[in-house]
Coordinates of N, CA and C and ligand atoms in Angstrom, one line a residue:
M18 N 131.3 70.2 92.1 CA 132.5 69.6 92.7 C 133.7 70.6 92.5
N19 N 134.4 70.7 93.6 CA 135.6 71.6 93.5 C 136.9 70.7 93.3
I20 N 137.7 71.2 92.4 CA 139.0 70.5 92.2 C 140.1 71.3 92.8
T21 N 141.3 70.7 93.0 CA 142.3 71.4 93.7 C 143.2 72.2 92.8
E22 N 143.9 73.2 93.4 CA 144.9 74.0 92.6 C 145.9 73.1 91.9
E23 N 146.3 72.0 92.6 CA 147.3 71.1 92.0 C 146.7 70.5 90.7
Q24 N 145.4 70.1 90.8 CA 144.8 69.5 89.6 C 144.8 70.5 88.4
V25 N 144.5 71.8 88.7 CA 144.4 72.8 87.7 C 145.8 73.0 87.1
D26 N 146.8 73.1 88.0 CA 148.2 73.2 87.6 C 148.7 72.0 86.7
F27 N 148.3 70.8 87.1 CA 148.7 69.6 86.4 C 148.1 69.7 85.0
F28 N 146.8 70.1 84.9 CA 146.1 70.2 83.6 C 146.9 71.2 82.7
N29 N 147.2 72.4 83.3 CA 147.9 73.4 82.5 C 149.2 72.9 82.0
R30 N 149.9 72.2 82.8 CA 151.3 71.7 82.3 C 151.2 70.5 81.4
N31 N 150.3 69.6 81.7 CA 150.3 68.3 81.0 C 149.2 68.2 79.9
G32 N 148.2 69.0 80.0 CA 147.2 68.9 79.0 C 146.1 67.9 79.3
Y33 N 146.2 67.2 80.5 CA 145.2 66.3 80.9 C 145.2 66.2 82.4
V34 N 144.1 65.8 83.0 CA 144.0 65.6 84.5 C 142.9 64.7 84.8
V35 N 143.1 63.8 85.8 CA 142.0 62.9 86.3 C 141.3 63.6 87.4
V36 N 139.9 63.4 87.4 CA 139.1 63.8 88.5 C 138.3 62.6 88.9
D37 N 138.5 62.1 90.1 CA 137.9 60.8 90.5 C 136.5 61.0 91.0
N38 N 135.7 60.0 90.8 CA 134.3 59.9 91.5 C 133.5 61.2 91.3
I39 N 133.2 61.5 90.0 CA 132.3 62.6 89.8 C 130.8 62.1 89.8
L40 N 130.7 60.8 89.6 CA 129.3 60.2 89.7 C 129.2 59.2 90.8
S41 N 128.0 59.2 91.4 CA 127.7 58.2 92.5 C 127.3 56.9 91.8
A42 N 127.2 55.8 92.6 CA 126.8 54.5 92.0 C 125.4 54.6 91.4
E43 N 124.6 55.4 92.0 CA 123.2 55.6 91.5 C 123.2 56.3 90.1
D44 N 124.1 57.4 90.1 CA 124.2 58.1 88.8 C 124.7 57.1 87.7
I45 N 125.7 56.3 88.1 CA 126.3 55.4 87.1 C 125.2 54.5 86.5
S46 N 124.4 54.0 87.4 CA 123.4 53.1 86.8 C 122.4 53.9 86.0
Y47 N 122.1 55.1 86.3 CA 121.2 55.9 85.5 C 121.8 56.2 84.1
Y48 N 123.1 56.6 84.1 CA 123.7 56.9 82.8 C 123.9 55.6 81.9
R49 N 124.1 54.5 82.6 CA 124.2 53.2 81.8 C 122.9 52.9 81.2
S50 N 121.8 53.1 81.9 CA 120.5 52.7 81.3 C 120.2 53.7 80.1
V51 N 120.5 55.0 80.3 CA 120.3 55.9 79.2 C 121.1 55.5 78.0
Y52 N 122.4 55.2 78.3 CA 123.3 54.8 77.2 C 122.8 53.6 76.4
E53 N 122.2 52.6 77.1 CA 121.6 51.4 76.4 C 120.5 51.8 75.5
E54 N 119.7 52.8 76.0 CA 118.5 53.3 75.2 C 119.0 53.9 73.9
F55 N 120.2 54.6 73.9 CA 120.7 55.1 72.7 C 121.3 54.0 71.8
L56 N 122.1 53.1 72.5 CA 122.7 52.0 71.7 C 121.7 51.1 71.0
E57 N 120.6 50.9 71.7 CA 119.5 50.0 71.2 C 118.5 50.7 70.3
N58 N 118.8 52.0 70.0 CA 117.9 52.8 69.2 C 116.5 53.0 69.8
K59 N 116.4 52.8 71.1 CA 115.1 53.2 71.7 C 115.0 54.7 71.7
I60 N 116.1 55.4 71.8 CA 116.2 56.8 71.5 C 116.9 56.9 70.1
D61 N 116.1 57.4 69.1 CA 116.7 57.3 67.8 C 117.6 58.5 67.6
A62 N 118.9 58.2 67.4 CA 119.9 59.3 67.2 C 120.0 59.7 65.7
G63 N 119.4 58.9 64.8 CA 119.4 59.3 63.4 C 120.8 59.6 62.9
R64 N 120.9 60.7 62.2 CA 122.2 61.0 61.6 C 123.3 61.4 62.6
F65 N 123.0 61.5 63.8 CA 124.0 61.8 64.8 C 124.8 60.5 65.3
R66 N 124.3 59.3 64.8 CA 125.0 58.1 65.1 C 125.8 57.7 63.9
S67 N 127.1 57.3 64.2 CA 128.0 56.9 63.1 C 129.1 56.0 63.6
D68 N 129.9 55.5 62.7 CA 131.0 54.7 63.0 C 132.3 55.4 63.0
L69 N 132.9 55.7 64.2 CA 134.1 56.5 64.3 C 135.3 55.6 63.7
G70 N 135.0 54.3 63.7 CA 136.0 53.3 63.2 C 136.1 53.4 61.7
G71 N 135.2 53.9 61.0 CA 135.2 54.0 59.5 C 135.5 52.6 59.0
F72 N 136.2 52.5 57.8 CA 136.6 51.2 57.3 C 137.9 51.4 56.5
V73 N 138.6 50.3 56.3 CA 139.8 50.4 55.4 C 139.5 49.5 54.2
E74 N 140.2 49.8 53.1 CA 140.0 49.1 51.9 C 140.0 47.6 52.1
G75 N 139.1 46.9 51.5 CA 139.1 45.4 51.6 C 138.3 44.9 52.7
D76 N 137.9 45.8 53.7 CA 137.0 45.4 54.8 C 135.7 44.8 54.3
K77 N 135.2 43.9 55.0 CA 133.8 43.5 54.8 C 132.9 44.4 55.6
P78 N 131.6 44.6 55.1 CA 130.7 45.4 56.0 C 130.5 44.6 57.3
V79 N 130.3 45.4 58.4 CA 130.0 44.8 59.7 C 128.6 45.1 60.1
P80 N 128.0 44.2 60.9 CA 126.6 44.5 61.3 C 126.4 45.7 62.2
K81 N 127.4 46.0 63.0 CA 127.3 47.1 63.9 C 128.5 48.0 63.7
E82 N 128.5 49.2 64.3 CA 129.7 50.0 64.2 C 130.9 49.4 64.9
R83 N 132.1 49.7 64.4 CA 133.3 49.2 65.1 C 133.5 50.1 66.3
I84 N 133.3 51.4 66.2 CA 133.3 52.3 67.3 C 132.0 53.1 67.2
T85 N 131.1 52.9 68.1 CA 129.8 53.7 68.0 C 130.0 55.1 68.5
Q86 N 129.7 56.1 67.7 CA 129.7 57.5 68.2 C 128.4 58.1 68.0
I87 N 127.8 58.6 69.1 CA 126.5 59.3 69.0 C 126.8 60.8 69.5
M88 N 126.5 61.7 68.5 CA 126.8 63.1 68.9 C 125.5 63.7 69.5
L89 N 125.8 64.7 70.4 CA 124.7 65.5 71.0 C 123.6 64.8 71.7
P90 N 123.9 63.8 72.6 CA 122.9 63.1 73.3 C 121.9 64.1 74.1
S91 N 122.5 65.2 74.5 CA 121.6 66.2 75.3 C 120.7 67.0 74.4
R92 N 121.0 67.0 73.1 CA 120.0 67.7 72.2 C 118.9 66.7 71.9
L93 N 119.2 65.4 71.9 CA 118.2 64.4 71.7 C 117.4 64.1 73.0
M94 N 118.0 64.4 74.1 CA 117.4 64.1 75.4 C 117.7 65.3 76.4
P95 N 117.1 66.4 76.2 CA 117.5 67.7 76.9 C 117.5 67.6 78.4
S96 N 116.8 66.6 79.0 CA 116.8 66.5 80.5 C 118.2 66.1 81.0
L97 N 119.1 65.6 80.1 CA 120.4 65.3 80.5 C 121.2 66.5 81.0
L98 N 120.8 67.7 80.5 CA 121.5 68.9 80.8 C 121.4 69.3 82.3
E99 N 120.3 68.8 82.9 CA 120.1 69.2 84.3 C 120.7 68.2 85.3
K100 N 121.2 67.1 84.8 CA 121.6 66.0 85.6 C 123.1 66.1 86.0
A101 N 123.5 65.2 87.0 CA 124.8 65.3 87.6 C 126.0 65.4 86.7
L102 N 126.0 64.6 85.6 CA 127.2 64.6 84.8 C 127.4 66.0 84.1
H103 N 126.4 66.6 83.6 CA 126.5 67.9 83.0 C 126.8 69.0 84.0
R104 N 126.1 68.9 85.1 CA 126.3 69.9 86.2 C 127.7 69.9 86.7
E105 N 128.2 68.7 87.1 CA 129.5 68.6 87.7 C 130.6 69.0 86.6
T106 N 130.5 68.5 85.4 CA 131.6 68.8 84.4 C 131.6 70.3 84.1
R107 N 130.5 70.9 84.0 CA 130.4 72.4 83.7 C 131.2 73.1 84.8
Q108 N 130.9 72.8 86.0 CA 131.6 73.4 87.2 C 133.1 73.2 87.1
I109 N 133.5 72.0 86.8 CA 135.0 71.7 86.7 C 135.6 72.5 85.6
A110 N 134.9 72.5 84.4 CA 135.5 73.2 83.2 C 135.8 74.6 83.5
K111 N 134.9 75.3 84.3 CA 135.1 76.7 84.7 C 136.3 76.9 85.6
Q112 N 136.6 75.9 86.4 CA 137.7 75.9 87.3 C 139.0 75.7 86.5
L113 N 138.9 74.9 85.5 CA 140.1 74.5 84.7 C 140.5 75.7 83.8
L114 N 139.5 76.3 83.1 CA 139.9 77.2 82.0 C 139.2 78.6 82.1
G115 N 138.4 78.8 83.1 CA 137.8 80.1 83.2 C 136.2 80.1 83.3
N116 N 135.7 81.1 83.9 CA 134.2 81.2 84.1 C 133.4 81.3 82.9
D117 N 134.0 81.6 81.7 CA 133.3 81.7 80.5 C 133.1 80.4 79.7
M118 N 133.6 79.3 80.4 CA 133.5 78.0 79.7 C 132.0 77.5 79.7
E119 N 131.6 77.0 78.6 CA 130.2 76.5 78.5 C 130.2 75.2 77.6
L120 N 129.2 74.4 77.7 CA 129.1 73.2 76.9 C 129.0 73.5 75.5
D121 N 129.9 73.0 74.7 CA 129.9 73.2 73.2 C 129.1 72.0 72.6
F122 N 129.6 70.8 73.0 CA 128.9 69.6 72.5 C 129.1 68.4 73.4
D123 N 128.3 67.4 73.4 CA 128.5 66.2 74.1 C 128.4 65.0 73.1
M124 N 128.9 63.8 73.6 CA 128.9 62.7 72.7 C 129.1 61.4 73.5
L125 N 128.6 60.3 72.9 CA 128.8 59.0 73.5 C 129.8 58.2 72.6
I126 N 130.8 57.6 73.1 CA 131.7 56.7 72.3 C 131.8 55.4 73.0
D127 N 131.3 54.4 72.3 CA 131.2 53.0 72.8 C 132.1 52.1 72.0
K128 N 132.9 51.3 72.8 CA 133.7 50.3 72.2 C 133.2 49.0 72.7
A129 N 132.4 48.2 71.9 CA 131.8 47.0 72.3 C 132.9 45.9 72.6
P130 N 132.6 45.0 73.4 CA 133.6 43.9 73.7 C 134.1 43.3 72.4
H131 N 135.4 43.1 72.3 CA 136.0 42.5 71.1 C 135.8 43.2 69.8
S132 N 135.6 44.5 69.9 CA 135.4 45.3 68.7 C 136.8 45.7 68.1
V133 N 137.9 45.5 69.0 CA 139.3 45.7 68.6 C 139.6 46.8 67.6
T134 N 139.0 48.0 67.8 CA 139.3 49.1 66.9 C 139.9 50.3 67.6
P135 N 141.2 50.6 67.5 CA 141.8 51.7 68.2 C 141.1 53.0 67.7
T136 N 141.1 54.0 68.6 CA 140.8 55.4 68.1 C 142.2 55.9 67.8
P137 N 142.4 56.4 66.6 CA 143.8 56.8 66.2 C 144.3 58.0 67.0
W138 N 145.6 58.2 67.0 CA 146.2 59.4 67.7 C 145.7 60.6 66.9
H139 N 145.2 61.6 67.7 CA 144.8 62.8 67.1 C 144.7 63.9 68.2
Q140 N 144.5 65.1 67.7 CA 144.2 66.3 68.6 C 142.9 66.8 68.1
D141 N 142.0 67.0 69.1 CA 140.6 67.4 68.8 C 140.5 68.6 67.9
C142 N 141.4 69.5 68.2 CA 141.3 70.8 67.5 C 141.5 70.6 66.0
A143 N 142.1 69.5 65.5 CA 142.2 69.3 64.1 C 140.9 69.2 63.4
Y144 N 139.9 68.7 64.1 CA 138.5 68.6 63.6 C 137.8 69.9 63.5
W145 N 138.2 70.9 64.3 CA 137.5 72.1 64.5 C 138.0 73.2 63.6
I146 N 137.1 74.2 63.3 CA 137.6 75.4 62.6 C 138.6 76.1 63.4
S147 N 139.5 76.8 62.8 CA 140.5 77.6 63.6 C 139.8 78.6 64.4
M148 N 140.2 78.8 65.6 CA 139.6 79.8 66.5 C 140.6 80.7 67.1
P149 N 140.2 82.0 67.3 CA 141.1 82.9 68.0 C 141.4 82.6 69.4
D150 N 140.5 82.0 70.1 CA 140.8 81.6 71.5 C 140.7 80.0 71.5
V151 N 141.9 79.4 71.8 CA 142.0 77.9 71.7 C 141.7 77.2 73.0
R152 N 141.2 77.9 74.0 CA 140.9 77.2 75.3 C 139.7 76.2 75.0
A153 N 139.9 75.0 75.3 CA 138.9 73.9 75.2 C 139.2 72.8 76.1
A154 N 138.2 72.2 76.7 CA 138.5 71.1 77.6 C 137.4 70.1 77.4
S155 N 137.9 68.8 77.3 CA 137.0 67.7 77.0 C 137.0 66.8 78.2
C156 N 135.8 66.4 78.7 CA 135.8 65.5 79.8 C 135.3 64.1 79.4
W157 N 136.1 63.1 79.6 CA 135.8 61.8 79.2 C 135.4 61.0 80.5
V158 N 134.1 60.8 80.6 CA 133.6 60.1 81.8 C 133.4 58.6 81.6
A159 N 134.1 57.8 82.4 CA 134.0 56.4 82.2 C 132.7 55.9 82.9
L160 N 131.9 55.1 82.1 CA 130.7 54.5 82.7 C 131.0 53.0 83.0
D161 N 132.2 52.6 82.6 CA 132.8 51.2 83.0 C 134.2 51.5 83.4
D162 N 134.8 50.6 84.2 CA 136.2 50.7 84.5 C 137.0 50.7 83.2
A163 N 137.9 51.6 83.0 CA 138.6 51.7 81.8 C 140.0 51.3 82.0
I164 N 140.5 50.3 81.3 CA 141.8 49.8 81.4 C 142.4 49.8 80.0
K165 N 143.7 49.5 79.9 CA 144.4 49.6 78.6 C 143.6 48.8 77.5
D166 N 143.3 47.5 77.9 CA 142.8 46.6 76.9 C 141.3 46.7 76.6
N167 N 140.6 47.5 77.3 CA 139.2 47.8 76.8 C 139.1 49.2 76.2
G168 N 140.3 49.9 76.2 CA 140.3 51.2 75.5 C 140.3 52.4 76.4
C169 N 141.1 52.4 77.5 CA 141.2 53.7 78.3 C 142.0 54.7 77.4
M170 N 141.9 56.0 77.9 CA 142.5 57.0 77.1 C 144.1 57.1 77.4
W171 N 144.8 57.5 76.3 CA 146.2 57.7 76.4 C 146.5 59.2 76.0
Y172 N 147.4 59.8 76.7 CA 147.8 61.2 76.3 C 149.2 61.4 76.2
V173 N 149.6 62.4 75.3 CA 151.0 62.8 75.3 C 151.2 64.0 76.1
P174 N 151.8 63.9 77.3 CA 151.9 65.1 78.2 C 152.5 66.3 77.6
G175 N 151.9 67.4 77.7 CA 152.5 68.7 77.2 C 152.3 68.9 75.7
S176 N 151.6 68.0 75.1 CA 151.5 68.2 73.6 C 150.6 69.3 73.2
H177 N 149.7 69.8 74.2 CA 148.8 70.9 73.9 C 149.6 72.2 73.8
L178 N 150.9 72.2 74.3 CA 151.7 73.4 74.3 C 152.6 73.5 73.0
L179 N 152.5 72.5 72.2 CA 153.3 72.4 70.9 C 152.5 72.6 69.7
P180 N 153.1 72.9 68.5 CA 152.3 73.1 67.3 C 151.4 71.9 67.0
V181 N 150.2 72.1 66.4 CA 149.3 71.0 66.0 C 150.0 70.2 65.0
R182 N 149.9 68.8 65.1 CA 150.5 68.0 64.0 C 149.6 67.9 62.8
A183 N 150.1 67.5 61.7 CA 149.4 67.3 60.5 C 148.4 66.1 60.6
H184 N 147.2 66.3 60.3 CA 146.2 65.2 60.4 C 145.7 64.8 59.0
R185 N 145.2 63.6 58.9 CA 144.6 63.1 57.7 C 143.5 62.1 58.1
P186 N 142.5 61.7 57.2 CA 141.6 60.7 57.5 C 142.3 59.4 57.7
A187 N 142.0 58.6 58.7 CA 142.7 57.4 59.1 C 142.4 56.3 58.0
G188 N 141.2 56.3 57.4 CA 140.9 55.2 56.4 C 139.9 55.8 55.5
K189 N 139.3 55.0 54.7 CA 138.2 55.5 53.9 C 136.9 55.3 54.7
G190 N 135.8 55.9 54.2 CA 134.5 55.6 54.9 C 134.2 56.6 56.0
G191 N 134.9 57.7 56.0 CA 134.4 58.8 56.9 C 134.7 58.6 58.4
G192 N 135.6 57.8 58.8 CA 135.9 57.6 60.2 C 136.8 58.6 60.7
A193 N 137.6 58.3 61.8 CA 138.4 59.2 62.5 C 139.5 59.8 61.7
L194 N 140.0 60.9 62.2 CA 141.3 61.5 61.7 C 142.4 60.9 62.5
E195 N 143.6 61.0 61.9 CA 144.8 60.5 62.6 C 146.0 61.4 62.3
C196 N 147.0 61.4 63.2 CA 148.3 62.0 63.0 C 149.3 61.0 63.4
D197 N 150.6 61.3 63.2 CA 151.7 60.4 63.5 C 152.0 60.6 65.0
A198 N 151.9 59.5 65.8 CA 152.3 59.5 67.2 C 152.2 58.0 67.6
Q199 N 152.8 57.7 68.8 CA 152.8 56.3 69.2 C 152.7 56.2 70.7
E200 N 152.4 55.0 71.2 CA 152.2 54.7 72.6 C 153.4 55.1 73.4
S201 N 154.6 54.9 72.8 CA 155.8 55.2 73.6 C 156.0 56.7 74.0
E202 N 155.2 57.6 73.3 CA 155.2 59.0 73.7 C 154.2 59.3 74.8
G203 N 153.3 58.4 75.0 CA 152.1 58.7 75.8 C 152.1 58.0 77.2
V204 N 151.0 58.3 77.9 CA 150.7 57.7 79.2 C 149.3 57.2 79.2
A205 N 149.1 55.9 79.7 CA 147.8 55.3 79.7 C 147.1 55.7 81.0
I206 N 145.8 56.2 80.9 CA 145.1 56.6 82.1 C 144.0 55.6 82.4
E207 N 144.2 54.7 83.3 CA 143.2 53.7 83.7 C 142.3 54.4 84.8
I208 N 141.0 54.4 84.6 CA 140.2 55.0 85.7 C 138.9 54.1 85.9
K209 N 138.4 54.3 87.1 CA 137.2 53.6 87.5 C 135.9 54.2 86.9
A210 N 134.9 53.4 86.8 CA 133.6 53.9 86.4 C 133.1 55.0 87.3
G211 N 132.6 56.1 86.8 CA 132.2 57.2 87.6 C 133.3 58.3 87.8
S212 N 134.5 58.0 87.3 CA 135.6 58.9 87.3 C 135.8 59.5 85.9
C213 N 136.6 60.6 85.8 CA 136.7 61.1 84.5 C 138.2 61.6 84.3
V214 N 138.5 61.8 83.0 CA 139.8 62.4 82.7 C 139.5 63.5 81.7
W215 N 140.2 64.7 82.0 CA 140.0 65.9 81.1 C 141.2 66.0 80.2
H216 N 140.9 66.5 79.0 CA 142.1 66.9 78.1 C 141.8 68.2 77.4
H217 N 142.9 68.9 77.1 CA 142.8 70.1 76.4 C 142.6 69.8 74.9
G218 N 142.0 70.8 74.2 CA 141.7 70.6 72.7 C 142.9 70.3 71.9
G219 N 144.1 70.7 72.4 CA 145.3 70.5 71.7 C 146.1 69.2 72.1
T220 N 145.6 68.5 73.1 CA 146.4 67.4 73.7 C 146.2 66.1 72.8
L221 N 147.4 65.6 72.4 CA 147.4 64.3 71.6 C 146.8 63.2 72.4
H222 N 145.9 62.4 71.8 CA 145.3 61.3 72.6 C 144.9 60.2 71.6
Y223 N 144.6 59.1 72.2 CA 144.3 57.8 71.5 C 143.8 56.8 72.5
S224 N 143.1 55.8 72.0 CA 142.8 54.6 72.8 C 142.9 53.3 72.0
R225 N 143.3 52.3 72.7 CA 143.4 51.0 72.1 C 142.0 50.4 71.8
G226 N 141.9 49.5 70.9 CA 140.7 48.8 70.7 C 140.3 48.0 71.9
N227 N 139.0 47.6 72.0 CA 138.6 46.8 73.1 C 138.8 45.3 72.7
S228 N 139.8 44.7 73.3 CA 140.0 43.3 73.0 C 139.6 42.4 74.1
T229 N 138.7 42.9 75.0 CA 138.3 42.1 76.2 C 136.8 41.8 76.1
D230 N 136.3 41.1 77.1 CA 134.9 40.8 77.3 C 134.1 41.9 77.9
L231 N 134.9 43.0 78.3 CA 134.3 44.0 79.1 C 133.6 45.1 78.3
R232 N 132.7 45.8 78.9 CA 132.1 47.0 78.2 C 133.1 48.2 78.3
R233 N 132.9 49.1 77.4 CA 133.7 50.4 77.5 C 132.9 51.5 77.0
R234 N 132.1 52.0 77.9 CA 131.2 53.1 77.5 C 131.7 54.4 78.1
A235 N 131.9 55.4 77.2 CA 132.3 56.7 77.6 C 131.3 57.8 77.3
F236 N 131.1 58.7 78.2 CA 130.2 59.9 78.0 C 131.1 61.1 78.0
I237 N 131.1 61.9 76.9 CA 132.1 62.9 76.8 C 131.5 64.3 76.6
N238 N 131.9 65.2 77.5 CA 131.4 66.6 77.4 C 132.5 67.5 77.0
N239 N 132.3 68.4 76.0 CA 133.3 69.3 75.6 C 132.9 70.8 75.8
F240 N 133.9 71.5 76.4 CA 133.6 72.9 76.8 C 134.5 73.9 76.1
R241 N 134.0 75.1 75.8 CA 134.9 76.2 75.3 C 134.3 77.5 75.7
P242 N 135.0 78.6 75.5 CA 134.4 79.9 75.9 C 133.1 80.2 75.1
E243 N 132.2 80.7 75.8 CA 130.9 81.1 75.2 C 131.0 81.8 73.9
E244 N 132.0 82.8 73.9 CA 132.2 83.6 72.7 C 132.7 82.7 71.5
M245 N 133.5 81.7 71.8 CA 133.9 80.8 70.7 C 132.8 79.9 70.2
I246 N 131.9 79.5 71.1 CA 130.8 78.7 70.6 C 130.0 79.6 69.6
R247 N 129.8 80.9 70.0 CA 129.1 81.8 69.0 C 129.8 81.9 67.7
F248 N 131.2 82.0 67.8 CA 132.1 82.1 66.7 C 131.8 80.9 65.7
E249 N 131.8 79.7 66.3 CA 131.6 78.5 65.5 C 130.2 78.5 64.9
R250 N 129.2 78.7 65.7 CA 127.8 78.7 65.2 C 127.6 79.7 64.1
D251 N 128.2 80.9 64.2 CA 128.1 81.9 63.2 C 128.6 81.4 61.9
R252 N 129.6 80.5 61.9 CA 130.2 80.0 60.7 C 129.6 78.6 60.3
G253 N 128.5 78.3 60.9 CA 127.7 77.1 60.6 C 128.3 75.8 61.1
F254 N 129.2 75.9 62.1 CA 129.8 74.7 62.6 C 129.3 74.3 64.0
D255 N 128.6 73.1 64.1 CA 128.1 72.7 65.4 C 128.4 71.2 65.7
H256 N 129.5 70.7 65.1 CA 130.0 69.4 65.5 C 129.1 68.2 65.0
T257 N 128.2 68.5 64.0 CA 127.3 67.4 63.5 C 127.6 67.0 62.1
G258 N 128.6 67.7 61.5 CA 128.9 67.5 60.1 C 129.9 66.3 59.9
D259 N 130.3 66.1 58.7 CA 131.3 65.0 58.4 C 132.6 65.3 59.1
R260 N 133.3 64.2 59.4 CA 134.6 64.4 60.0 C 135.6 64.9 58.9
D261 N 136.4 65.9 59.3 CA 137.3 66.5 58.3 C 138.4 67.3 59.0
V262 N 139.5 67.5 58.3 CA 140.5 68.3 58.9 C 140.1 69.8 58.6
R263 N 139.7 70.5 59.6 CA 139.2 71.9 59.4 C 140.3 72.9 59.8
N264 N 141.0 72.6 60.9 CA 142.0 73.5 61.5 C 143.1 73.8 60.5
T265 N 143.3 75.0 60.1 CA 144.4 75.3 59.1 C 145.7 74.8 59.6
D266 N 146.0 74.8 60.9 CA 147.3 74.4 61.4 C 147.5 72.9 61.3
A267 N 146.4 72.1 61.1 CA 146.5 70.7 61.1 C 146.5 70.1 59.6
K268 N 146.4 71.1 58.7 CA 146.5 70.7 57.3 C 148.0 70.7 56.9
N269 N 148.5 69.9 56.0 CA 149.9 70.0 55.6 C 150.0 70.3 54.1
Ligands
AKG302 O1 136.8 57.3 73.4 C1 137.7 57.2 72.6 O2 138.3 56.2 72.3 C2 138.2 58.5 72.0 C3 137.7 59.7 72.7 C4 138.2 61.0 72.1 O3 138.9 61.0 71.1 C5 137.8 62.3 72.7 O4 137.1 62.3 73.7 O5 138.2 63.3 72.2

């Protein structure tokens, strides 16, 4: 799929951009069925499955994750690499940030109905080792209509052009990282199932908890220059380890 020059320009200025309808209705039902196989452990994700919601002191254990995160679905199911979502997003990543962009990692992030756990404000690059080339684009594909109250994405426009904020673990229990930011700085991006929103590795983002009866399944592909993927792997970093503040600019 080709995107417009206006979309590329919008991404460069704002650090995010919506691309509508990258999946057909048939594709959406295919990805939903694969997603359920992962969630129901019919495809065993083992150590790649964890709770992005972590826990805070005093919490009781919960039967299921607050926010289910499954890393590297395409490593567990390589046929995904040949399908529409990976094909289309790779082509768009190259148009956004250059022909050397390749898939670094993919992941599933599910917010079950009434799981009411926000993804804290953060910049993805805080999780990553510092890199000489900071071009990175993440594509958040909605498999369900995403609205504010089931957990659509929010972005702070232009934040990818500013210094990285200081990050810290949001709670105990190995969940997400967070930094200081609030909804009043951001814009909520509500999109339909089959559409996607892209953000730069430095763009501040967040999502509310799912307080509705609705599903909120996201399939996320992350791209960076081929040379930087080699740079990461040479240093033993492949996005499967513990969540931690790795970027030196995000430590305070
Ligand atoms: O799906 C979410 O709530 C968070 C997604 C996210 O942080 C990301 O794609 O980088």
